[in-house]
PDB file of N, CA and C in Angstrom:
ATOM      1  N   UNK A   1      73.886  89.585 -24.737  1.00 69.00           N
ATOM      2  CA  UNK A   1      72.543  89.444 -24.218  1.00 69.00           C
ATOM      3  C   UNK A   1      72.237  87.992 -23.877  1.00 69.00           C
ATOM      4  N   UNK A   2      72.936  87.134 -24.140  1.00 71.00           N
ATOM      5  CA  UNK A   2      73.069  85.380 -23.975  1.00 71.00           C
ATOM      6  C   UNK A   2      73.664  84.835 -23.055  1.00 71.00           C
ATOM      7  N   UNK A   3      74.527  85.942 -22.331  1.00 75.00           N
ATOM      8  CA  UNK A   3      75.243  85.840 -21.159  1.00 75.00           C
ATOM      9  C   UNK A   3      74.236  85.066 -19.901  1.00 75.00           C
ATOM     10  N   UNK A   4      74.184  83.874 -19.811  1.00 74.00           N
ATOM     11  CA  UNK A   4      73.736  83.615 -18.286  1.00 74.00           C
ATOM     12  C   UNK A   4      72.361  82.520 -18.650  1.00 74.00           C
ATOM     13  N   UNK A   5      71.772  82.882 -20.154  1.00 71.00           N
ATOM     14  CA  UNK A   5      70.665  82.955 -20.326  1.00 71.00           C
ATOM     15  C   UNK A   5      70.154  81.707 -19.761  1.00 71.00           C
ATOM     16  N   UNK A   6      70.542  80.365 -19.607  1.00 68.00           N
ATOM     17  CA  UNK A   6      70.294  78.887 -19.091  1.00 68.00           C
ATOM     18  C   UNK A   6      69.557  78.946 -17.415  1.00 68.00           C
ATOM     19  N   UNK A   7      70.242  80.435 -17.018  1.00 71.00           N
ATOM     20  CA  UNK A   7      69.344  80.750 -15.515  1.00 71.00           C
ATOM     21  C   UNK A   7      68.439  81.542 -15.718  1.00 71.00           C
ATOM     22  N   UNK A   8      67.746  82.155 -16.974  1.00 71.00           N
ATOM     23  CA  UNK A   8      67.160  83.035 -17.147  1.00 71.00           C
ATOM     24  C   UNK A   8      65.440  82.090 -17.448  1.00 71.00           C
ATOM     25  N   UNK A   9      65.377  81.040 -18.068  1.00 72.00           N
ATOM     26  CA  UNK A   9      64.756  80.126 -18.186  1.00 72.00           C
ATOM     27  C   UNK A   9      63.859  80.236 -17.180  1.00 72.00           C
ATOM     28  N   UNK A  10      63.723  80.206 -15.906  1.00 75.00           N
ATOM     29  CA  UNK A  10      62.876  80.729 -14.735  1.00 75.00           C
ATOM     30  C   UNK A  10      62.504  82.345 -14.782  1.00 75.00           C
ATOM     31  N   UNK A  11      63.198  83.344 -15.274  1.00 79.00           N
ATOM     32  CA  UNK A  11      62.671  84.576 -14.836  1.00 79.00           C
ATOM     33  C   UNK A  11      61.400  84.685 -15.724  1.00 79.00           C
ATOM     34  N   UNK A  12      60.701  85.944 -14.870  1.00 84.00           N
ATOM     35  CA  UNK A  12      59.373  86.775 -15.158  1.00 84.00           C
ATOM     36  C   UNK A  12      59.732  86.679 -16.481  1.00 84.00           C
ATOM     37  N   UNK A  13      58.493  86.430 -17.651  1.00 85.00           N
ATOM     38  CA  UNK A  13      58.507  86.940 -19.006  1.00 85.00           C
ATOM     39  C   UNK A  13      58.730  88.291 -19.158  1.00 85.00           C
ATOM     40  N   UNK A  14      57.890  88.994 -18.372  1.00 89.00           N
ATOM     41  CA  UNK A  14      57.858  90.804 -18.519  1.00 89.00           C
ATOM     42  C   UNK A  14      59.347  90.776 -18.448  1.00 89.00           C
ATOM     43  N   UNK A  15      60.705  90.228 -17.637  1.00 85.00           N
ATOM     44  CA  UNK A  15      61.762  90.262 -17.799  1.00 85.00           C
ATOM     45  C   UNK A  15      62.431  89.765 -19.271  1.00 85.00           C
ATOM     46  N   UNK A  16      62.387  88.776 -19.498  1.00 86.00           N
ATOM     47  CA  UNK A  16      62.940  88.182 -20.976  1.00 86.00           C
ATOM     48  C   UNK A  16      62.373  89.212 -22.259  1.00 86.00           C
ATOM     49  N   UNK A  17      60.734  89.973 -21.891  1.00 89.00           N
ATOM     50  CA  UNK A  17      60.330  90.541 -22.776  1.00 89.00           C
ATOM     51  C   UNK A  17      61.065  91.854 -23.053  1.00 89.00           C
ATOM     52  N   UNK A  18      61.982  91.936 -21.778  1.00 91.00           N
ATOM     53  CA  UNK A  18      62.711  93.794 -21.819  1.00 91.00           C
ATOM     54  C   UNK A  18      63.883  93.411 -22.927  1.00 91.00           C
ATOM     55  N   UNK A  19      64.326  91.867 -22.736  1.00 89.00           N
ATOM     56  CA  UNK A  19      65.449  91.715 -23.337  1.00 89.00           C
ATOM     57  C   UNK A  19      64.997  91.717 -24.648  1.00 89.00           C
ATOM     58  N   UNK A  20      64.051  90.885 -25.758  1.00 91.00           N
ATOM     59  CA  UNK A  20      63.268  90.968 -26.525  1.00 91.00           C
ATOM     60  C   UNK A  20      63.168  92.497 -27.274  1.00 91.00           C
ATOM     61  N   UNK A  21      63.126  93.093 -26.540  1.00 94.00           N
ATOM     62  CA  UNK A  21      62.726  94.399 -26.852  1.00 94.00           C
ATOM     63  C   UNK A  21      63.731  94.755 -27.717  1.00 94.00           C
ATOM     64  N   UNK A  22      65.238  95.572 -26.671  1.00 93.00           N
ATOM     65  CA  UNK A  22      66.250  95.637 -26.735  1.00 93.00           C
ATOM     66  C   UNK A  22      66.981  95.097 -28.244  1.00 93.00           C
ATOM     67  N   UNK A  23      66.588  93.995 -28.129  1.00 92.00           N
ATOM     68  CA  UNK A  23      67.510  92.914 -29.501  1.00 92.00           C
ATOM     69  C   UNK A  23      66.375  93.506 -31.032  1.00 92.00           C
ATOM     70  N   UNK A  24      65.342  93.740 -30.549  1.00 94.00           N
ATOM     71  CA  UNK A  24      64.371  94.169 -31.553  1.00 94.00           C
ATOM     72  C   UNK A  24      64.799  95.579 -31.868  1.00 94.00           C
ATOM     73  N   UNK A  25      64.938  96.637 -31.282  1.00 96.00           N
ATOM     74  CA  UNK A  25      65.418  98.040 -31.238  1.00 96.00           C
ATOM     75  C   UNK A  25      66.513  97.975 -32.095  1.00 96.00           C
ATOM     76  N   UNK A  26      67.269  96.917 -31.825  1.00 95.00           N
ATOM     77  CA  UNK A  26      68.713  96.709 -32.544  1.00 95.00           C
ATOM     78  C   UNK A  26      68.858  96.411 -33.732  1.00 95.00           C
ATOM     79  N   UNK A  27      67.774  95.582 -34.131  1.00 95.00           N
ATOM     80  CA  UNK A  27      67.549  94.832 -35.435  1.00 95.00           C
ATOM     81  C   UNK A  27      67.356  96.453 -36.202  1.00 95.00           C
ATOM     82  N   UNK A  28      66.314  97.279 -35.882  1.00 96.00           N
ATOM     83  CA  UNK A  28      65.830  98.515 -36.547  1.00 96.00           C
ATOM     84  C   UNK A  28      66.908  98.954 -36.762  1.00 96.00           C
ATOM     85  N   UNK A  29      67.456  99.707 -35.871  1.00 96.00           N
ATOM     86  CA  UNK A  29      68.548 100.382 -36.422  1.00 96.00           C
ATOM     87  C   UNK A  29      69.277  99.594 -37.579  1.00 96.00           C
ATOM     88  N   UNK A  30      69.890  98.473 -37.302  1.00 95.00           N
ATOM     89  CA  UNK A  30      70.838  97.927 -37.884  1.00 95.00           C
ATOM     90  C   UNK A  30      70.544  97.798 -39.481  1.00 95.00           C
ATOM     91  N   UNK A  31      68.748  97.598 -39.620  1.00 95.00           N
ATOM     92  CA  UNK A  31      68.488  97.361 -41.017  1.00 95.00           C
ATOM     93  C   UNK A  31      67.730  98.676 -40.938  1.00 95.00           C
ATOM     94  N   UNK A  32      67.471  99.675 -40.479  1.00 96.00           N
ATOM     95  CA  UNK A  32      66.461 101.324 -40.997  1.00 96.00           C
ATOM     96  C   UNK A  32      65.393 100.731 -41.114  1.00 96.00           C
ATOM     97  N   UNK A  33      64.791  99.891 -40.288  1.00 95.00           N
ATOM     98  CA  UNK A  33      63.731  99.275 -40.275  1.00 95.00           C
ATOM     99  C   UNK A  33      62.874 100.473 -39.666  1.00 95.00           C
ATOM    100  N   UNK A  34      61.729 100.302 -39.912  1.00 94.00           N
ATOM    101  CA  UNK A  34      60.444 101.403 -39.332  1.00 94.00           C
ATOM    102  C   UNK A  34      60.172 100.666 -37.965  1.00 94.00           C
ATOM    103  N   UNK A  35      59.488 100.918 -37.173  1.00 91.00           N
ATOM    104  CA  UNK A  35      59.244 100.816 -36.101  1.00 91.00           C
ATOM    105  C   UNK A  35      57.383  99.321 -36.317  1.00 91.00           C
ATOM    106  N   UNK A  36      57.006 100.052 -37.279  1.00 93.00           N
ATOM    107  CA  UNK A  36      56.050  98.815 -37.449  1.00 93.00           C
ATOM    108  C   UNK A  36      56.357  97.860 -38.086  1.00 93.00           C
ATOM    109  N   UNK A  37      57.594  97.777 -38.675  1.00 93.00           N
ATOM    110  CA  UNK A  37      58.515  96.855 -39.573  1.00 93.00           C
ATOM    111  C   UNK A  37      57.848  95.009 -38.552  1.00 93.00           C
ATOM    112  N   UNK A  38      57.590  94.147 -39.126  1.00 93.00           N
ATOM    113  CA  UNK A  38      57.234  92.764 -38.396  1.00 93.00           C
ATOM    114  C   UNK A  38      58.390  92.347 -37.669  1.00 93.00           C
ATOM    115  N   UNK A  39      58.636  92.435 -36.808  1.00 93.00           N
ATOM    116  CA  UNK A  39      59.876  91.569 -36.385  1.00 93.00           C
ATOM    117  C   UNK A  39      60.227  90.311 -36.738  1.00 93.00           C
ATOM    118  N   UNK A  40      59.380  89.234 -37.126  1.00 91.00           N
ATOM    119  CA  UNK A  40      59.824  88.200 -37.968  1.00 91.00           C
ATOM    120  C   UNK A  40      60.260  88.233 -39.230  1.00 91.00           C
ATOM    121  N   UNK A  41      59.927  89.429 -39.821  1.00 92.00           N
ATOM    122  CA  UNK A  41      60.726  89.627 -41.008  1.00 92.00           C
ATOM    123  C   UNK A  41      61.862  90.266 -41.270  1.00 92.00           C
ATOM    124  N   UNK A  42      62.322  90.926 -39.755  1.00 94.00           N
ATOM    125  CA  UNK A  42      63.783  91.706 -39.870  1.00 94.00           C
ATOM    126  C   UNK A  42      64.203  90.459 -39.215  1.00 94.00           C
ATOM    127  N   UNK A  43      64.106  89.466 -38.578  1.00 92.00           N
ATOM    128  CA  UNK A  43      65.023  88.636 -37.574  1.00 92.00           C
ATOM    129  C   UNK A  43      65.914  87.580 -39.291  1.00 92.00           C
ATOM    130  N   UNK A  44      64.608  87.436 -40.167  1.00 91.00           N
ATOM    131  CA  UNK A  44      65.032  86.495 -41.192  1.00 91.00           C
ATOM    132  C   UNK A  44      66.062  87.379 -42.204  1.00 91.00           C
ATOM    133  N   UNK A  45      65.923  88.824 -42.342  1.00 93.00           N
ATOM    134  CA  UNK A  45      66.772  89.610 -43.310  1.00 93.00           C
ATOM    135  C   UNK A  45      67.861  89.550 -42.436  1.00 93.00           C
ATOM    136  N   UNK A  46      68.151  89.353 -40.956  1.00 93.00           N
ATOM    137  CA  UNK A  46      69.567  89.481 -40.550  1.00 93.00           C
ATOM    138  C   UNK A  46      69.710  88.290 -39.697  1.00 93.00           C
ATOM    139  N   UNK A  47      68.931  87.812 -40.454  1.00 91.00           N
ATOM    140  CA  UNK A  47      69.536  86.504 -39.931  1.00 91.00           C
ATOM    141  C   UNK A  47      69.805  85.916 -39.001  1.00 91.00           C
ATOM    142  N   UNK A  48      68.981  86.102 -37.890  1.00 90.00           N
ATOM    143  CA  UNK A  48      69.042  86.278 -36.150  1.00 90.00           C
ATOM    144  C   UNK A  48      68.249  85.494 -36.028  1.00 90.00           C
ATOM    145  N   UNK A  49      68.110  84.333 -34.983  1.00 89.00           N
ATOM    146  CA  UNK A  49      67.502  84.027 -34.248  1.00 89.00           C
ATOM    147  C   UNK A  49      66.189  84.226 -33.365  1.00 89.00           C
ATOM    148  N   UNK A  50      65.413  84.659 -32.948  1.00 89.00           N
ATOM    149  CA  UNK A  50      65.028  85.068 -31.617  1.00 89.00           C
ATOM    150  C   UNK A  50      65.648  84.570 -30.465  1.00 89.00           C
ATOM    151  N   UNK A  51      65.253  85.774 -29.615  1.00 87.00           N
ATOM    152  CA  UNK A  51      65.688  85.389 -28.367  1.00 87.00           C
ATOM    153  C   UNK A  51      65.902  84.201 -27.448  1.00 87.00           C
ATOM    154  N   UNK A  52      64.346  83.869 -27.653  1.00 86.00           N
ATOM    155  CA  UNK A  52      63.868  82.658 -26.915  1.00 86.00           C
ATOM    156  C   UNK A  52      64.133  81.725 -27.450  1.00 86.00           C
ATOM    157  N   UNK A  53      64.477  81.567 -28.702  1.00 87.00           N
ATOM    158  CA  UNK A  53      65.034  80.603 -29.182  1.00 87.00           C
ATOM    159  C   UNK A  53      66.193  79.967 -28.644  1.00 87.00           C
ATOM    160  N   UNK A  54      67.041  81.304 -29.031  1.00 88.00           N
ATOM    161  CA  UNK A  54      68.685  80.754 -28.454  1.00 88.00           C
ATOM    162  C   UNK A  54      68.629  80.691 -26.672  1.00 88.00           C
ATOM    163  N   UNK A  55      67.826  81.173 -25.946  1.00 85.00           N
ATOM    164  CA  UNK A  55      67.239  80.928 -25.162  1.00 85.00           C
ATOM    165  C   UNK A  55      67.414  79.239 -24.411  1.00 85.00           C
ATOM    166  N   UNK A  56      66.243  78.850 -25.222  1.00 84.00           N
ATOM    167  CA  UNK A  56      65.639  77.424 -24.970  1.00 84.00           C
ATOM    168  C   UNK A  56      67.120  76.268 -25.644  1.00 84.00           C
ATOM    169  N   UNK A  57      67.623  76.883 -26.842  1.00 85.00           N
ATOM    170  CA  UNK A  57      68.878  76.275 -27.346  1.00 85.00           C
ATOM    171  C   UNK A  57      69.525  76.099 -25.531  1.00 85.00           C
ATOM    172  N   UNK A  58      70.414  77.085 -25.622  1.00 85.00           N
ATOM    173  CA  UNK A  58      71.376  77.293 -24.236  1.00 85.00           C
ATOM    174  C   UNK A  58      70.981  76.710 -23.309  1.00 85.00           C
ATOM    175  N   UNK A  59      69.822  75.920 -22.387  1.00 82.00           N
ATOM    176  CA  UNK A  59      69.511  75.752 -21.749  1.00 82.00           C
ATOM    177  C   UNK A  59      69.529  74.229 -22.131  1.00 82.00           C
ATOM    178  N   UNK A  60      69.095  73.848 -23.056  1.00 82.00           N
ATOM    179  CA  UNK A  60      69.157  72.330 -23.515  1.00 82.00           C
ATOM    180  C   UNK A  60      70.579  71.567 -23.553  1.00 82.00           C
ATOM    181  N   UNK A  61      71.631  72.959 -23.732  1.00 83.00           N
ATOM    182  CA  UNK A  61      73.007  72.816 -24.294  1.00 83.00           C
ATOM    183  C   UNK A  61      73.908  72.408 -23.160  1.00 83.00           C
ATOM    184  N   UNK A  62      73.353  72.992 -21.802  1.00 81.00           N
ATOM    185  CA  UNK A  62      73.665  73.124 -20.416  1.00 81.00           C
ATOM    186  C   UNK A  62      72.900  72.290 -19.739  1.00 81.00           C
ATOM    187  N   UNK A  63      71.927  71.934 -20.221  1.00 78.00           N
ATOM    188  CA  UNK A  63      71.647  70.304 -19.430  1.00 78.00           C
ATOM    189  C   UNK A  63      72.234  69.234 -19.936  1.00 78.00           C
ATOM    190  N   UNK A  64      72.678  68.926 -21.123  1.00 80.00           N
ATOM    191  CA  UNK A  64      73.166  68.013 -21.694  1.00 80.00           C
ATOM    192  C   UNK A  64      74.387  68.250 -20.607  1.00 80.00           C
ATOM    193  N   UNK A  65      74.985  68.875 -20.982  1.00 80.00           N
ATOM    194  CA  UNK A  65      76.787  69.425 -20.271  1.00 80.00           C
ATOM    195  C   UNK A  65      76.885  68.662 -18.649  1.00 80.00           C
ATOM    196  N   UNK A  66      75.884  69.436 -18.553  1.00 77.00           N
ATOM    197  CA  UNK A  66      75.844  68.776 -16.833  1.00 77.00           C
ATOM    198  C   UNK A  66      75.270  67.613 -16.486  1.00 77.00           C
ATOM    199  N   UNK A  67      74.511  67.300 -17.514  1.00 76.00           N
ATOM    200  CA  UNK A  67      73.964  65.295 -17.801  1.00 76.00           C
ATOM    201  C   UNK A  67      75.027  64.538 -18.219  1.00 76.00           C
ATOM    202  N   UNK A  68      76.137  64.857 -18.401  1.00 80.00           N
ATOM    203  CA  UNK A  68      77.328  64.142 -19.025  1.00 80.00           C
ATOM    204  C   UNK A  68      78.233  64.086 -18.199  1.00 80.00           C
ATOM    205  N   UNK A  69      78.649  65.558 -17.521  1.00 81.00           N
ATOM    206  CA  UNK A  69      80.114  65.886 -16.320  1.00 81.00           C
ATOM    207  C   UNK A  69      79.311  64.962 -15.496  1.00 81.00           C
ATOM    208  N   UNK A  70      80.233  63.806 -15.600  1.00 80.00           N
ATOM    209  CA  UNK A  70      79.945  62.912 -14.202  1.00 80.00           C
ATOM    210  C   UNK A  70      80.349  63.577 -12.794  1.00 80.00           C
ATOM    211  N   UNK A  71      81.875  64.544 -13.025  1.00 82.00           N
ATOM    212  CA  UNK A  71      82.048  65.174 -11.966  1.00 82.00           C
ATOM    213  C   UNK A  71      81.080  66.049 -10.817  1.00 82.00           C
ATOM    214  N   UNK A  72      80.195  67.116 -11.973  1.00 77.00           N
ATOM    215  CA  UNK A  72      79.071  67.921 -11.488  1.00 77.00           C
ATOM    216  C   UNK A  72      78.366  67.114 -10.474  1.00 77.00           C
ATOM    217  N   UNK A  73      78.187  68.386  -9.387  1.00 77.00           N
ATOM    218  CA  UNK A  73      76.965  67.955  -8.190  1.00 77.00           C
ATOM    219  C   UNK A  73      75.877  67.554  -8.903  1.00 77.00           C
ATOM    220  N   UNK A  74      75.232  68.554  -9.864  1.00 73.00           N
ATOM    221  CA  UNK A  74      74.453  68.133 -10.134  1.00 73.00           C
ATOM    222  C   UNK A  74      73.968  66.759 -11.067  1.00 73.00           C
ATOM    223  N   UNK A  75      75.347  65.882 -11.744  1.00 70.00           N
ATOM    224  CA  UNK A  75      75.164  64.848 -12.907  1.00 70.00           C
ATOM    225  C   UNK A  75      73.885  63.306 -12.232  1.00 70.00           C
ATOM    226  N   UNK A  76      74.415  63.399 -10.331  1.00 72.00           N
ATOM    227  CA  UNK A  76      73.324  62.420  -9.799  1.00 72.00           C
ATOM    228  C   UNK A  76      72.097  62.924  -9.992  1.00 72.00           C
ATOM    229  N   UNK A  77      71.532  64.126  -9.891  1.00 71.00           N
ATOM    230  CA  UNK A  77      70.381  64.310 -10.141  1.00 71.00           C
ATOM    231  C   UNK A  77      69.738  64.006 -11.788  1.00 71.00           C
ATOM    232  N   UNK A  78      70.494  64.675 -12.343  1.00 66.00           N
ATOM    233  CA  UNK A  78      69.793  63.696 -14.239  1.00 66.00           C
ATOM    234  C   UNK A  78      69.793  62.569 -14.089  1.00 66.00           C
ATOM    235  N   UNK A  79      70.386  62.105 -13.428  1.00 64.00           N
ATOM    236  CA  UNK A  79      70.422  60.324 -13.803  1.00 64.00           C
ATOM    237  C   UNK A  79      69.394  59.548 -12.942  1.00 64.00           C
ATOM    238  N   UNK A  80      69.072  60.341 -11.965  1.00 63.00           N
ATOM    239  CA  UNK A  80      67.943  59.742 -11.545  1.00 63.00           C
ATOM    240  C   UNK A  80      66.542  59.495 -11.782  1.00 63.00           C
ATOM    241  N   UNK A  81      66.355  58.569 -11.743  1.00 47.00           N
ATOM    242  CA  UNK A  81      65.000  58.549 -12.832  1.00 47.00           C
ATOM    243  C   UNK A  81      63.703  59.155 -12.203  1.00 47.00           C
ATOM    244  N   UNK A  82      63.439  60.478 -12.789  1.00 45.00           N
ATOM    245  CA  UNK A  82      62.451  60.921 -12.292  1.00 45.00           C
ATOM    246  C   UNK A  82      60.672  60.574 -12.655  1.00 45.00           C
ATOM    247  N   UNK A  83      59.855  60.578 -11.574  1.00 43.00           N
ATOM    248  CA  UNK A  83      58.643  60.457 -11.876  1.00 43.00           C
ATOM    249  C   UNK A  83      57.716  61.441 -12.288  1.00 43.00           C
ATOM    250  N   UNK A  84      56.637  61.455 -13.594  1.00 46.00           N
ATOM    251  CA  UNK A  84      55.353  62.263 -13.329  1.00 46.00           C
ATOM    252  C   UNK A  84      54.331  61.474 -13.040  1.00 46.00           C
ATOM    253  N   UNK A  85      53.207  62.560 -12.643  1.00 42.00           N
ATOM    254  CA  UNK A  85      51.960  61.379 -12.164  1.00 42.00           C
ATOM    255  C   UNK A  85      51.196  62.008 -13.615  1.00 42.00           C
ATOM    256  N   UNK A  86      49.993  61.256 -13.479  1.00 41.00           N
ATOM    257  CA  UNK A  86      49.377  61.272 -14.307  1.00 41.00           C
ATOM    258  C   UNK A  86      49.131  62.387 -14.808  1.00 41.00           C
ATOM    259  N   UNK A  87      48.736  63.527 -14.665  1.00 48.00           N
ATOM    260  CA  UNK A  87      48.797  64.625 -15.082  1.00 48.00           C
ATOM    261  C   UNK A  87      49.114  65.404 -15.689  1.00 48.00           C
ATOM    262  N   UNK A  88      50.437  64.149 -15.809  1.00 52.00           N
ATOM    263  CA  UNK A  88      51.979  64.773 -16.579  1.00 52.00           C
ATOM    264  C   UNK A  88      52.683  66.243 -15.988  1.00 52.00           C
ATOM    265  N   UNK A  89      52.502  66.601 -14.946  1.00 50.00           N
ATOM    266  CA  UNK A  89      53.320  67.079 -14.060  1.00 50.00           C
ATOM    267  C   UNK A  89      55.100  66.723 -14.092  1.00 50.00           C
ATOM    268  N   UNK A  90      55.635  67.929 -14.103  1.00 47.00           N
ATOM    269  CA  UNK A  90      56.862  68.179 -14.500  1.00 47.00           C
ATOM    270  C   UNK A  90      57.761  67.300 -13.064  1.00 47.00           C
ATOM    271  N   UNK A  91      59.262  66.952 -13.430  1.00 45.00           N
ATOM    272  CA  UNK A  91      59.774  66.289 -12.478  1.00 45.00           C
ATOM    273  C   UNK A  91      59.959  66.927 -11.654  1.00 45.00           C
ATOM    274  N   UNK A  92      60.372  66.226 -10.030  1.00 46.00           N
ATOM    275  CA  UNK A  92      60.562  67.310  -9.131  1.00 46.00           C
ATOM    276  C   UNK A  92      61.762  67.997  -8.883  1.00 46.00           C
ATOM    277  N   UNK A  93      62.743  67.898  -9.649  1.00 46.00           N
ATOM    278  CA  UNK A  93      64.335  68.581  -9.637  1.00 46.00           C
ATOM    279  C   UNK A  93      63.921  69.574  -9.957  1.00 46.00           C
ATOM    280  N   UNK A  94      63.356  70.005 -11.347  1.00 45.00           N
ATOM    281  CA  UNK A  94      63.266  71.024 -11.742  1.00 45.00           C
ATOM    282  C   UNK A  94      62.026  72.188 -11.271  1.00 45.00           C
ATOM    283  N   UNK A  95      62.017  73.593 -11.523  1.00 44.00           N
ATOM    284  CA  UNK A  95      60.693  73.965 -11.549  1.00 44.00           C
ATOM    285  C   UNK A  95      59.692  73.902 -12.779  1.00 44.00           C
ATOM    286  N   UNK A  96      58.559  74.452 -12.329  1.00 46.00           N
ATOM    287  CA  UNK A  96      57.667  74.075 -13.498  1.00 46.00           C
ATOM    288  C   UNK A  96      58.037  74.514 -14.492  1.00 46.00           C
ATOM    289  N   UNK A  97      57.600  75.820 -14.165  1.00 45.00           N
ATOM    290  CA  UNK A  97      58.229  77.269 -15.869  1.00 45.00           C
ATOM    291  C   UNK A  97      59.193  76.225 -16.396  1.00 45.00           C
ATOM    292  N   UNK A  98      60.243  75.818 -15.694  1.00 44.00           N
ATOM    293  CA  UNK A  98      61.684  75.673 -16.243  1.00 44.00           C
ATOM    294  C   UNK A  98      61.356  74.590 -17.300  1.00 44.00           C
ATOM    295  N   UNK A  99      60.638  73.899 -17.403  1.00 44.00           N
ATOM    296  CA  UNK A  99      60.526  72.228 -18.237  1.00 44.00           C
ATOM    297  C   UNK A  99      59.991  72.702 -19.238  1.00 44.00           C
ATOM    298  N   UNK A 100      58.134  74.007 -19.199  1.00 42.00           N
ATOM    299  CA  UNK A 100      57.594  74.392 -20.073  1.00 42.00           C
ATOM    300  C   UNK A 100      58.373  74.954 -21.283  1.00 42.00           C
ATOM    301  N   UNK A 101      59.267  75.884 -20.349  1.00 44.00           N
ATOM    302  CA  UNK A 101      59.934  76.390 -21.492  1.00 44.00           C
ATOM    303  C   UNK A 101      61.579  76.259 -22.097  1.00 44.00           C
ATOM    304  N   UNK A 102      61.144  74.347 -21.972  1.00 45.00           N
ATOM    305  CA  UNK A 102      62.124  74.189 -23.003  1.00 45.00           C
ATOM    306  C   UNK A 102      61.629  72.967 -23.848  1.00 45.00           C
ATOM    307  N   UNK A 103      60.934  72.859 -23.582  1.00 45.00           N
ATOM    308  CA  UNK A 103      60.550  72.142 -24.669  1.00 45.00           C
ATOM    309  C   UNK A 103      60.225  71.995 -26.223  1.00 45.00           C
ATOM    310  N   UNK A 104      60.294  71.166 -26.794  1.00 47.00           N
ATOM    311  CA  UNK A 104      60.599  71.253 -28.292  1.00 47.00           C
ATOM    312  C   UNK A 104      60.054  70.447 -29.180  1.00 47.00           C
ATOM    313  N   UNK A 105      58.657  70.982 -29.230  1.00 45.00           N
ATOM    314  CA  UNK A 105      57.613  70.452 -30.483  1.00 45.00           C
ATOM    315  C   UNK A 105      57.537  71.806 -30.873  1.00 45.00           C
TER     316      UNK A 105
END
Protein backbone atom coordinates (compact mmCIF):
# COMPACT_ATOMS: atom_id res chain seq x y z
CA UNK A 1 0.00 0.00 0.00
CA UNK A 2 3.38 2.32 0.19
CA UNK A 3 4.10 1.53 -3.24
CA UNK A 4 4.47 4.99 -5.06
CA UNK A 5 3.24 6.80 -2.02
CA UNK A 6 5.93 10.08 -2.45
CA UNK A 7 3.49 10.81 -5.71
CA UNK A 8 0.55 10.27 -3.78
CA UNK A 9 1.33 13.40 -1.57
CA UNK A 10 -0.75 15.53 -4.21
CA UNK A 11 -3.78 13.18 -4.61
CA UNK A 12 -7.52 13.92 -3.50
CA UNK A 13 -7.75 13.05 0.35
CA UNK A 14 -11.15 11.20 -0.45
CA UNK A 15 -8.31 9.13 -2.37
CA UNK A 16 -5.60 8.53 0.47
CA UNK A 17 -8.85 8.17 2.69
CA UNK A 18 -9.90 4.81 0.51
CA UNK A 19 -6.38 3.72 1.29
CA UNK A 20 -6.84 4.56 5.10
CA UNK A 21 -9.75 2.63 5.09
CA UNK A 22 -8.43 -0.53 3.59
CA UNK A 23 -5.23 -0.63 6.12
CA UNK A 24 -7.96 -0.01 8.92
CA UNK A 25 -10.25 -3.08 7.71
CA UNK A 26 -6.97 -4.95 7.98
CA UNK A 27 -5.95 -3.98 11.34
CA UNK A 28 -9.71 -5.54 12.42
CA UNK A 29 -9.39 -8.55 11.10
CA UNK A 30 -5.89 -9.07 12.03
CA UNK A 31 -6.60 -8.21 15.82
CA UNK A 32 -10.90 -9.34 15.92
CA UNK A 33 -11.19 -5.91 16.49
CA UNK A 34 -15.03 -4.68 16.43
CA UNK A 35 -15.74 -2.34 13.93
CA UNK A 36 -16.12 0.65 16.57
CA UNK A 37 -12.80 -0.54 17.98
CA UNK A 38 -10.67 3.36 17.93
CA UNK A 39 -8.30 3.02 15.33
CA UNK A 40 -5.60 4.64 17.30
CA UNK A 41 -5.74 2.04 19.61
CA UNK A 42 -5.48 -0.98 17.20
CA UNK A 43 -2.63 0.94 15.09
CA UNK A 44 -0.58 1.02 18.76
CA UNK A 45 -1.57 -2.90 19.67
CA UNK A 46 0.00 -3.76 16.17
CA UNK A 47 2.16 -1.62 16.04
CA UNK A 48 1.56 0.20 12.73
CA UNK A 49 2.05 3.36 11.83
CA UNK A 50 -0.64 5.32 10.08
CA UNK A 51 -0.84 5.81 6.79
CA UNK A 52 -0.12 9.31 6.47
CA UNK A 53 2.45 9.02 8.47
CA UNK A 54 4.60 6.68 6.52
CA UNK A 55 3.15 8.73 3.94
CA UNK A 56 4.75 12.12 4.82
CA UNK A 57 7.98 9.80 6.08
CA UNK A 58 8.45 8.54 2.19
CA UNK A 59 8.12 11.68 0.75
CA UNK A 60 10.69 13.47 3.00
CA UNK A 61 12.89 10.25 2.33
CA UNK A 62 12.62 10.98 -1.53
CA UNK A 63 13.34 14.50 -1.35
CA UNK A 64 16.32 14.12 0.57
CA UNK A 65 17.41 11.25 -2.20
CA UNK A 66 16.88 13.52 -4.97
CA UNK A 67 18.42 16.69 -2.92
CA UNK A 68 21.60 14.68 -2.77
CA UNK A 69 21.75 12.62 -6.49
CA UNK A 70 23.64 15.38 -7.97
CA UNK A 71 23.02 13.29 -11.09
CA UNK A 72 18.97 13.75 -10.91
CA UNK A 73 17.20 16.33 -13.26
CA UNK A 74 15.68 17.25 -10.62
CA UNK A 75 18.95 17.88 -7.81
CA UNK A 76 19.24 21.78 -9.71
CA UNK A 77 15.96 22.47 -8.66
CA UNK A 78 16.53 21.82 -4.56
CA UNK A 79 19.43 23.69 -4.69
CA UNK A 80 18.01 26.56 -5.85
CA UNK A 81 17.17 28.88 -3.47
CA UNK A 82 13.68 29.30 -3.44
CA UNK A 83 11.53 32.35 -2.45
CA UNK A 84 8.22 32.94 -0.24
CA UNK A 85 6.57 36.24 -0.03
CA UNK A 86 5.25 37.32 2.86
CA UNK A 87 2.43 35.31 3.29
CA UNK A 88 4.54 32.50 3.57
CA UNK A 89 3.36 31.01 0.43
CA UNK A 90 4.85 27.73 -0.54
CA UNK A 91 7.92 27.65 -3.14
CA UNK A 92 7.25 27.64 -6.66
CA UNK A 93 8.78 24.07 -7.67
CA UNK A 94 6.49 22.50 -5.71
CA UNK A 95 2.59 22.46 -5.43
CA UNK A 96 0.79 23.77 -2.60
CA UNK A 97 -0.98 20.51 -1.06
CA UNK A 98 2.49 19.03 -1.66
CA UNK A 99 4.59 21.32 1.08
CA UNK A 100 1.29 21.29 3.48
CA UNK A 101 1.45 17.92 3.70
CA UNK A 102 4.70 17.29 4.67
CA UNK A 103 5.44 19.08 7.06
CA UNK A 104 6.57 18.33 10.53
CA UNK A 105 5.52 20.11 13.71
Amino acid sequence: MEYGSSSWTTAAKTNTQKLDKVQNMGLRITLGAMKSSPIIEMEKTADIEPLELRRKFKTLTQFEKLKRLKEHPLHTKFQEKTKTDLQGKVPTIWPENFICNIQTS
